[in-house]
Amino acid sequence: MENLFALLPKVDDLLESENIKDLLDYIPRKLVLDSIRIEIEAIREKIKGQRPKDEINKEIEDIHFKIRKRAEKRNKNKLKRVVNCTGVVIHTNLGRSLINKEIMENISEIATNYSNLEYDLETGTRGLRYSHLEEIITEITGGESTIVVNNNAAAVLLVLSTIAKGKEVIVSRGELIEIGGAFRIPEVMEQSGATLISVGTTNKTHLRDYENAINEDTGALLKVHTSNYRILGFTSSVDSEKLFELRKKYDIPLIEDLGSGVLVDLSKYGIEYEPTVQESIKKGVDVVTFSGDKLLGGPQVGIIVGRRKYIEEMKKNPLTRAFRVDKFTISALEATLRYYFDEERAINEIPTLKMLTMSMEEIEKKTKVLQERILEKIEDPGMTIHIENSYSEVGGGSLPLEKLPTKCIVVTLEKMSTQAFENNLRRFHIPIITRLYKDKIYFDLRTIRNEEFDIIVEGLLYAFEKTKGVMQ
Ligand SMILES: *Cc1c(COP(=O)(O)O)cnc(C)c1O
């Protein structure tokens, strides 16, 4: 019997062949070599498996192509951009908030140059990384002082561990929430070294419930915004304004985890009212925490604002070092916050706010433009494109009941599997993430930007070709 193993190409020969060589110009040698070895090994296995000679020859003929494909794939970043057609504006799985080009330039300048991150340019001595944000955050929120950490979960942990370690913290039962699976108030409390004292019932908590629980071991009163769920019907909870009465009477610090942390009253734009950070500070809350990448529309951070005496203690807590934010984040946050000096600019320039407040006219206009672009390129009786009214969501565990009226492009397929089509949209080189509902594919124009229209058209063409022949 003929020794087919002798047919296997040599690694070095492949590496130097015309069809492979150029890969080395832009792909690390190791990745090209690995790809060559894997593909040779695959053929070796086939020879061992006694595949016919014709097949082996064909495999060897195609090996360049396979090596190229494998090496290029491995050379791509795993974290990549996608098109969010889901209509969920603050989509945690898709990266929550976007930042605009202007802010990106800011980050790029800081990232590619040295900066005064921890350097005081006045005195020429060591400075604090938080100092760059102190003025802008206190000015916008009305708080005395601030510290910014990696995310809001870290913020809550830092606050509790600084203020209430070894003491009791009183929280309403209706506010013992879980956010995004891993963040649960009782567990964060335990981590911080504070003891959770839950008061009231699931649907009703009164001021007297808090007051009855106060004793000499009480370290703080905690109010948690039930961001991602609502208790409806026969309910009552105690507002931080009311809690402030107890704070004064017993001199116990009042902490509030606001979750989203809006800085402008969004009810003006037809979105359900969410308590603003400024209001909490005004009501006398000692320490407020909130996320940077939810309704604020900035980078991932947890912002802590409040009385100087507590913030100063937090700066000395070793956890602060572990939770510290990097320079890109500080740069992005500072630039995002500056928009808030002018509410109109904030609404127009911060992508999250822009998408949330987008008018129906604008969405409708965009929908028609995209529909036309698609129809120009794809004319096939197997695929219908129409426009439907639908609802977008805020997302990010914010405003769970809010339904934002929107328009969607809806794709209906005649002779192919909708599921397979949706799959292929996700496999496009810029993945397109859509909503699948009742065997139709929805593209919500609220979260789709004009510059993404061409990608969507190409993605549809790609998916259409790929899905041909795959039946319902
Ligand atoms: C989202 C949220 C958190 C967690 O914030 P991250 O920035 O995601 O860490 C904590 N508390 C509340 C009330 C939230 O809504």
XYZ file of C-alpha atoms and ligand atoms in Angstrom:
487
model
C 0.000 0.000 0.000
C 1.174 3.487 -0.854
C 2.489 5.583 2.026
C 0.206 8.596 1.907
C 2.022 10.223 4.816
C 4.818 10.990 2.366
C 2.436 13.333 0.570
C 2.055 15.615 3.605
C 3.627 19.029 2.970
C 6.488 20.202 5.200
C 5.975 23.050 7.642
C 8.941 25.040 6.315
C 7.878 24.623 2.714
C 4.417 25.895 3.480
C 5.806 28.817 5.450
C 7.859 29.884 2.466
C 5.243 29.215 -0.172
C 3.810 32.116 -2.153
C 0.328 31.449 -0.798
C 1.310 31.748 2.839
C 4.417 33.946 3.020
C 2.604 37.272 2.920
C 0.640 36.378 6.056
C 3.837 36.968 8.015
C 3.641 40.662 7.104
C 0.697 41.174 9.384
C 0.181 38.051 11.472
C 2.612 36.936 14.215
C 4.770 34.029 13.045
C 3.595 31.868 15.920
C -0.041 32.096 14.818
C 0.837 31.209 11.219
C 2.984 28.274 12.357
C 0.269 26.986 14.681
C -2.245 27.165 11.859
C 0.058 25.255 9.510
C 0.645 22.533 12.091
C -3.044 22.170 12.910
C -3.999 21.814 9.250
C -1.236 19.291 8.537
C -2.297 17.347 11.589
C -5.894 17.313 10.359
C -4.797 15.666 7.108
C -2.551 13.232 8.974
C -5.616 12.116 10.963
C -7.521 11.557 7.732
C -4.711 9.396 6.363
C -4.742 7.411 9.595
C -8.469 7.064 9.147
C -7.797 5.392 5.787
C -9.500 8.066 3.669
C -9.091 7.532 -0.096
C -6.107 9.034 -1.884
C -8.257 11.378 -3.991
C -9.661 12.957 -0.894
C -6.226 13.365 0.667
C -4.887 14.999 -2.478
C -7.790 17.398 -2.520
C -7.145 18.266 1.138
C -3.499 18.957 0.404
C -4.408 21.129 -2.532
C -6.701 23.215 -0.311
C -4.383 23.433 2.660
C -3.163 26.956 1.874
C -6.658 28.260 1.881
C -7.456 26.632 5.221
C -4.225 27.822 6.811
C -4.925 31.388 5.708
C -8.438 31.295 7.059
C -7.354 29.854 10.395
C -4.443 32.266 10.859
C -6.556 35.304 9.971
C -9.270 34.234 12.321
C -6.813 33.769 15.171
C -5.306 37.163 14.474
C -8.632 38.930 15.032
C -9.566 40.473 18.350
C -12.094 38.459 20.267
C -13.694 41.584 21.660
C -15.189 43.318 18.683
C -17.815 45.813 17.662
C -21.348 44.622 16.946
C -24.459 46.349 15.649
C -27.142 46.593 18.312
C -30.509 46.250 16.583
C -32.277 45.056 19.731
C -33.634 48.429 20.769
C -32.291 47.858 24.286
C -30.365 51.090 24.773
C -28.259 50.248 27.839
C -27.573 46.649 26.831
C -25.253 45.252 29.506
C -24.224 42.293 27.338
C -23.386 44.614 24.458
C -21.318 47.049 26.487
C -23.943 49.400 27.995
C -23.191 53.008 27.055
C -21.301 54.287 24.016
C -19.071 57.313 24.025
C -18.911 59.765 21.151
C -15.994 60.677 18.863
C -15.050 63.795 20.792
C -14.646 61.830 24.007
C -12.755 59.132 22.139
C -10.231 61.730 20.969
C -9.815 62.818 24.546
C -9.093 59.256 25.646
C -6.743 58.725 22.735
C -4.673 61.751 23.697
C -4.379 60.546 27.285
C -3.678 56.960 26.212
C -0.908 57.777 23.759
C 0.875 60.406 25.857
C 2.067 60.773 29.411
C -0.408 62.683 31.562
C -0.728 64.369 34.949
C -2.728 61.384 36.239
C -1.158 61.522 39.699
C 0.912 64.626 39.373
C 0.202 68.121 40.627
C 1.285 70.528 37.922
C 1.177 73.518 40.311
C 3.589 72.151 42.878
C 5.450 69.585 40.795
C 4.738 66.897 43.371
C 2.613 63.778 43.604
C -1.101 64.355 43.049
C -4.294 62.317 43.350
C -5.956 60.628 40.394
C -9.365 61.544 41.801
C -8.539 65.239 41.885
C -9.395 65.697 38.198
C -12.980 64.745 38.839
C -13.534 66.424 42.199
C -14.590 69.817 40.934
C -16.811 68.713 38.079
C -18.687 66.044 40.046
C -19.278 68.205 43.102
C -20.383 71.117 40.954
C -22.878 69.057 38.952
C -24.268 67.006 41.845
C -24.053 69.498 44.681
C -22.121 67.015 46.870
C -19.180 68.105 49.047
C -16.671 65.584 47.816
C -16.356 62.541 45.593
C -14.427 59.408 44.788
C -14.748 57.291 41.678
C -14.198 53.535 41.582
C -14.426 50.724 39.063
C -18.210 50.262 39.092
C -21.212 50.845 41.295
C -20.992 47.413 42.917
C -17.490 48.341 44.096
C -18.804 51.728 45.213
C -21.465 50.174 47.453
C -18.942 47.739 48.912
C -16.421 50.490 49.594
C -19.012 52.738 51.234
C -20.372 50.014 53.510
C -16.952 48.717 54.433
C -15.766 52.215 55.306
C -18.813 53.464 57.178
C -20.422 50.372 58.653
C -17.864 47.591 59.054
C -18.670 45.652 62.231
C -21.924 47.558 62.636
C -25.548 47.104 61.646
C -27.052 48.552 58.502
C -30.803 48.953 58.251
C -32.446 48.275 54.868
C -36.041 47.830 53.792
C -37.007 44.257 52.838
C -38.420 45.590 49.586
C -34.981 46.848 48.620
C -32.922 43.666 49.044
C -32.387 43.457 45.336
C -30.264 41.455 42.962
C -28.760 43.245 39.961
C -27.365 41.356 37.006
C -26.936 38.033 38.793
C -23.813 38.709 40.808
C -24.694 41.842 42.728
C -27.016 41.145 45.646
C -27.455 43.594 48.467
C -27.321 40.950 51.251
C -24.113 39.489 49.827
C -22.423 42.837 49.316
C -23.357 43.679 52.868
C -21.748 40.496 54.142
C -18.584 41.159 52.125
C -18.319 44.611 53.618
C -18.312 43.267 57.154
C -21.559 45.007 58.061
C -24.590 43.191 59.430
C -27.774 43.469 57.449
C -30.869 44.374 59.411
C -33.850 44.128 57.090
C -37.018 45.866 58.168
C -40.623 46.094 56.987
C -42.148 43.659 54.510
C -41.718 43.044 50.798
C -44.402 45.510 49.771
C -44.537 47.919 52.710
C -41.954 49.535 54.911
C -42.703 52.463 57.217
C -40.531 55.023 58.924
C -41.281 53.405 62.286
C -39.852 50.101 61.017
C -36.497 51.773 60.544
C -36.748 53.652 63.811
C -37.592 50.523 65.821
C -34.450 48.821 64.521
C -32.077 51.582 65.547
C -29.806 50.773 68.479
C -26.263 51.533 69.646
C -24.816 49.126 67.042
C -26.469 50.811 64.072
C -23.839 52.031 61.625
C -25.957 53.332 58.779
C -29.366 53.561 57.150
C -29.280 52.280 53.578
C -31.730 53.149 50.842
C -31.438 51.119 47.621
C -33.099 52.150 44.404
C -35.012 49.109 43.146
C -33.690 49.794 39.661
C -34.708 46.648 37.905
C -38.040 45.801 39.454
C -41.158 47.490 40.718
C -43.619 46.525 43.393
C -47.043 47.623 42.262
C -50.362 47.817 44.068
C -50.599 48.051 47.852
C -47.141 49.384 48.607
C -45.269 51.977 50.568
C -41.640 52.767 51.023
C -39.810 55.487 52.869
C -38.286 58.236 50.789
C -34.790 59.449 51.628
C -36.270 62.788 52.632
C -38.197 61.019 55.399
C -35.223 58.885 56.345
C -33.261 62.059 56.804
C -35.436 62.814 59.842
C -34.040 59.702 61.512
C -30.574 60.564 60.334
C -30.829 63.879 62.138
C -32.510 62.552 65.239
C -30.044 59.698 65.846
C -26.995 61.035 64.001
C -26.618 57.904 61.865
C -25.260 58.299 58.316
C -27.733 57.818 55.508
C -26.449 56.005 52.398
C -28.303 55.719 49.101
C -27.484 53.380 46.211
C -29.213 55.077 43.307
C -28.168 52.495 40.720
C -28.527 54.331 37.437
C -27.817 57.784 38.667
C -29.453 60.244 36.331
C -28.248 63.817 36.346
C -31.124 65.295 34.325
C -34.812 64.814 34.941
C -35.730 62.541 32.060
C -39.467 62.886 32.622
C -39.233 66.110 30.592
C -38.464 63.901 27.613
C -41.345 61.544 28.114
C -39.414 58.945 30.085
C -40.613 57.758 33.480
C -39.283 59.840 36.364
C -36.062 58.538 37.943
C -34.683 60.221 41.067
C -31.667 62.367 40.222
C -28.392 62.423 42.107
C -28.811 66.130 42.839
C -32.157 65.494 44.535
C -30.704 62.844 46.839
C -27.922 65.184 47.887
C -30.434 67.948 48.483
C -32.541 65.674 50.663
C -29.542 65.298 52.940
C -28.272 61.837 52.003
C -24.692 61.578 53.327
C -23.315 59.301 50.629
C -24.847 58.538 47.235
C -23.518 55.891 44.838
C -24.383 55.354 41.172
C -23.106 53.827 37.919
C -21.291 55.761 35.211
C -22.388 53.642 32.266
C -26.117 53.365 32.808
C -28.351 56.417 32.377
C -25.413 58.755 32.842
C -24.050 57.497 29.523
C -20.356 57.468 30.384
C -17.648 54.857 30.976
C -17.936 51.988 33.466
C -17.420 53.517 36.898
C -19.052 53.760 40.291
C -19.355 57.321 41.495
C -19.558 58.089 45.191
C -20.620 61.595 46.183
C -21.344 63.031 49.577
C -20.028 64.483 52.794
C -16.329 65.146 52.808
C -15.708 63.423 56.126
C -16.909 60.051 54.799
C -15.248 60.414 51.408
C -11.909 61.189 53.075
C -12.217 57.994 55.117
C -12.918 56.040 51.921
C -9.777 57.398 50.306
C -7.800 55.743 53.097
C -9.580 52.397 52.800
C -7.257 49.789 51.164
C -10.170 48.684 48.967
C -9.909 52.015 47.160
C -6.581 50.945 45.715
C -8.105 47.674 44.549
C -11.104 49.416 42.994
C -9.256 52.272 41.381
C -10.159 53.503 37.927
C -7.659 53.867 35.124
C -6.711 56.974 33.197
C -8.831 56.200 30.119
C -11.860 55.990 32.332
C -11.115 59.217 34.139
C -10.612 60.964 30.836
C -13.889 59.628 29.401
C -15.833 60.425 32.541
C -14.546 63.966 32.784
C -15.449 64.655 29.154
C -18.887 63.049 29.491
C -19.672 65.020 32.622
C -18.729 68.303 30.978
C -21.724 67.926 28.647
C -23.954 68.076 31.692
C -23.205 71.739 32.229
C -25.589 72.264 29.340
C -28.553 69.895 29.422
C -29.317 70.285 25.734
C -25.768 69.336 24.801
C -25.912 66.360 27.162
C -29.065 65.104 25.453
C -27.610 65.597 21.969
C -24.031 64.467 22.500
C -24.254 61.567 24.921
C -25.295 58.570 22.790
C -27.320 56.880 25.550
C -29.393 59.996 26.205
C -29.726 60.717 22.515
C -31.124 57.262 21.824
C -33.466 57.355 24.810
C -34.937 60.721 23.881
C -35.055 60.201 20.109
C -38.303 61.482 18.630
C -40.719 59.258 16.759
C -40.277 61.429 13.647
C -36.555 60.813 13.651
C -36.943 57.081 14.190
C -39.535 56.922 11.430
C -37.293 58.811 9.029
C -34.356 56.518 9.765
C -36.535 53.433 9.343
C -37.638 54.539 5.884
C -34.089 55.316 4.779
C -32.845 51.915 5.921
C -35.787 50.154 4.323
C -35.021 51.815 0.977
C -31.335 50.974 1.232
C -32.167 47.330 1.852
C -34.684 47.148 -0.984
C -32.168 48.691 -3.387
C -29.819 45.784 -2.770
C -32.035 42.843 -2.041
C -34.900 42.047 -4.279
C -36.025 38.541 -3.672
C -39.528 37.206 -3.253
C -38.175 34.970 -0.481
C -37.624 37.890 1.827
C -40.097 40.616 2.746
C -39.147 43.824 4.456
C -41.783 45.881 6.187
C -42.047 48.414 8.988
C -43.787 47.707 12.300
C -44.514 49.690 15.444
C -42.836 48.234 18.470
C -41.236 49.147 21.796
C -37.623 49.730 22.776
C -36.300 49.210 26.271
C -34.039 51.310 28.453
C -32.062 48.277 29.675
C -29.196 48.151 32.142
C -31.606 47.233 34.878
C -33.094 50.720 34.647
C -36.755 51.636 34.301
C -37.973 48.053 33.801
C -41.536 49.099 33.012
C -40.688 51.809 30.551
C -41.804 51.009 27.027
C -40.448 53.448 24.495
C -42.544 53.465 21.298
C -40.360 52.788 18.274
C -40.345 51.600 14.656
C -38.668 48.444 13.450
C -37.646 47.014 10.117
C -39.097 43.529 10.123
C -37.680 40.755 7.974
C -39.886 37.799 7.120
C -38.450 34.828 5.262
C -40.388 32.675 2.843
C -38.363 29.534 2.317
C -35.601 29.552 4.865
C -35.154 29.128 8.568
C -35.518 32.395 10.467
C -33.408 31.007 13.294
C -30.604 30.086 10.899
C -30.823 33.523 9.292
C -30.538 35.245 12.672
C -27.586 32.985 13.432
C -25.845 34.056 10.265
C -26.434 37.738 11.012
C -24.549 37.152 14.250
C -21.721 35.467 12.336
C -21.232 38.383 9.952
C -17.744 39.908 10.298
C -19.411 42.762 12.143
C -21.992 40.755 14.081
C -25.562 42.044 13.834
C -27.608 41.436 16.940
C -31.367 41.436 16.342
C -34.585 40.499 18.063
C -36.339 37.319 16.989
C -40.060 37.278 17.686
C -42.797 35.082 16.258
C -40.613 33.911 13.399
C -39.738 37.437 12.312
C -36.512 39.371 12.699
C -36.717 42.866 14.169
C -34.270 45.720 13.625
C -35.086 48.524 16.059
C -33.965 51.856 14.623
C -33.595 53.499 18.039
C -30.278 51.784 18.696
C -29.084 51.657 15.088
C -26.964 54.598 13.972
C -26.987 55.933 10.397
C -23.365 54.962 9.870
C -24.361 51.341 10.485
C -26.909 51.150 7.649
C -24.405 49.826 5.104
C -23.204 47.155 7.513
C -26.773 45.991 7.997
C -27.435 45.841 4.248
C -24.258 43.850 3.685
C -25.015 41.638 6.668
C -28.472 40.878 5.278
C -26.963 39.947 1.923
C -24.430 37.745 3.671
C -27.055 36.017 5.815
C -29.355 35.582 2.830
C -26.662 33.799 0.826
C -25.565 31.690 3.784
C -29.061 30.646 4.761
C -30.234 29.692 1.260
C -31.257 26.104 1.311
C -31.656 25.929 5.078
C -35.353 25.232 5.433
C -37.717 26.322 8.149
C -26.783 48.577 38.393
C -26.874 48.685 39.847
C -25.793 48.322 40.643
C -24.522 47.771 40.064
O -23.865 48.762 39.331
P -22.643 48.375 38.356
O -22.156 49.702 37.887
O -23.209 47.525 37.302
O -21.641 47.672 39.193
C -25.923 48.446 42.003
N -27.052 48.912 42.563
C -28.130 49.278 41.810
C -29.351 49.781 42.501
C -28.073 49.176 40.430
O -29.116 49.536 39.684
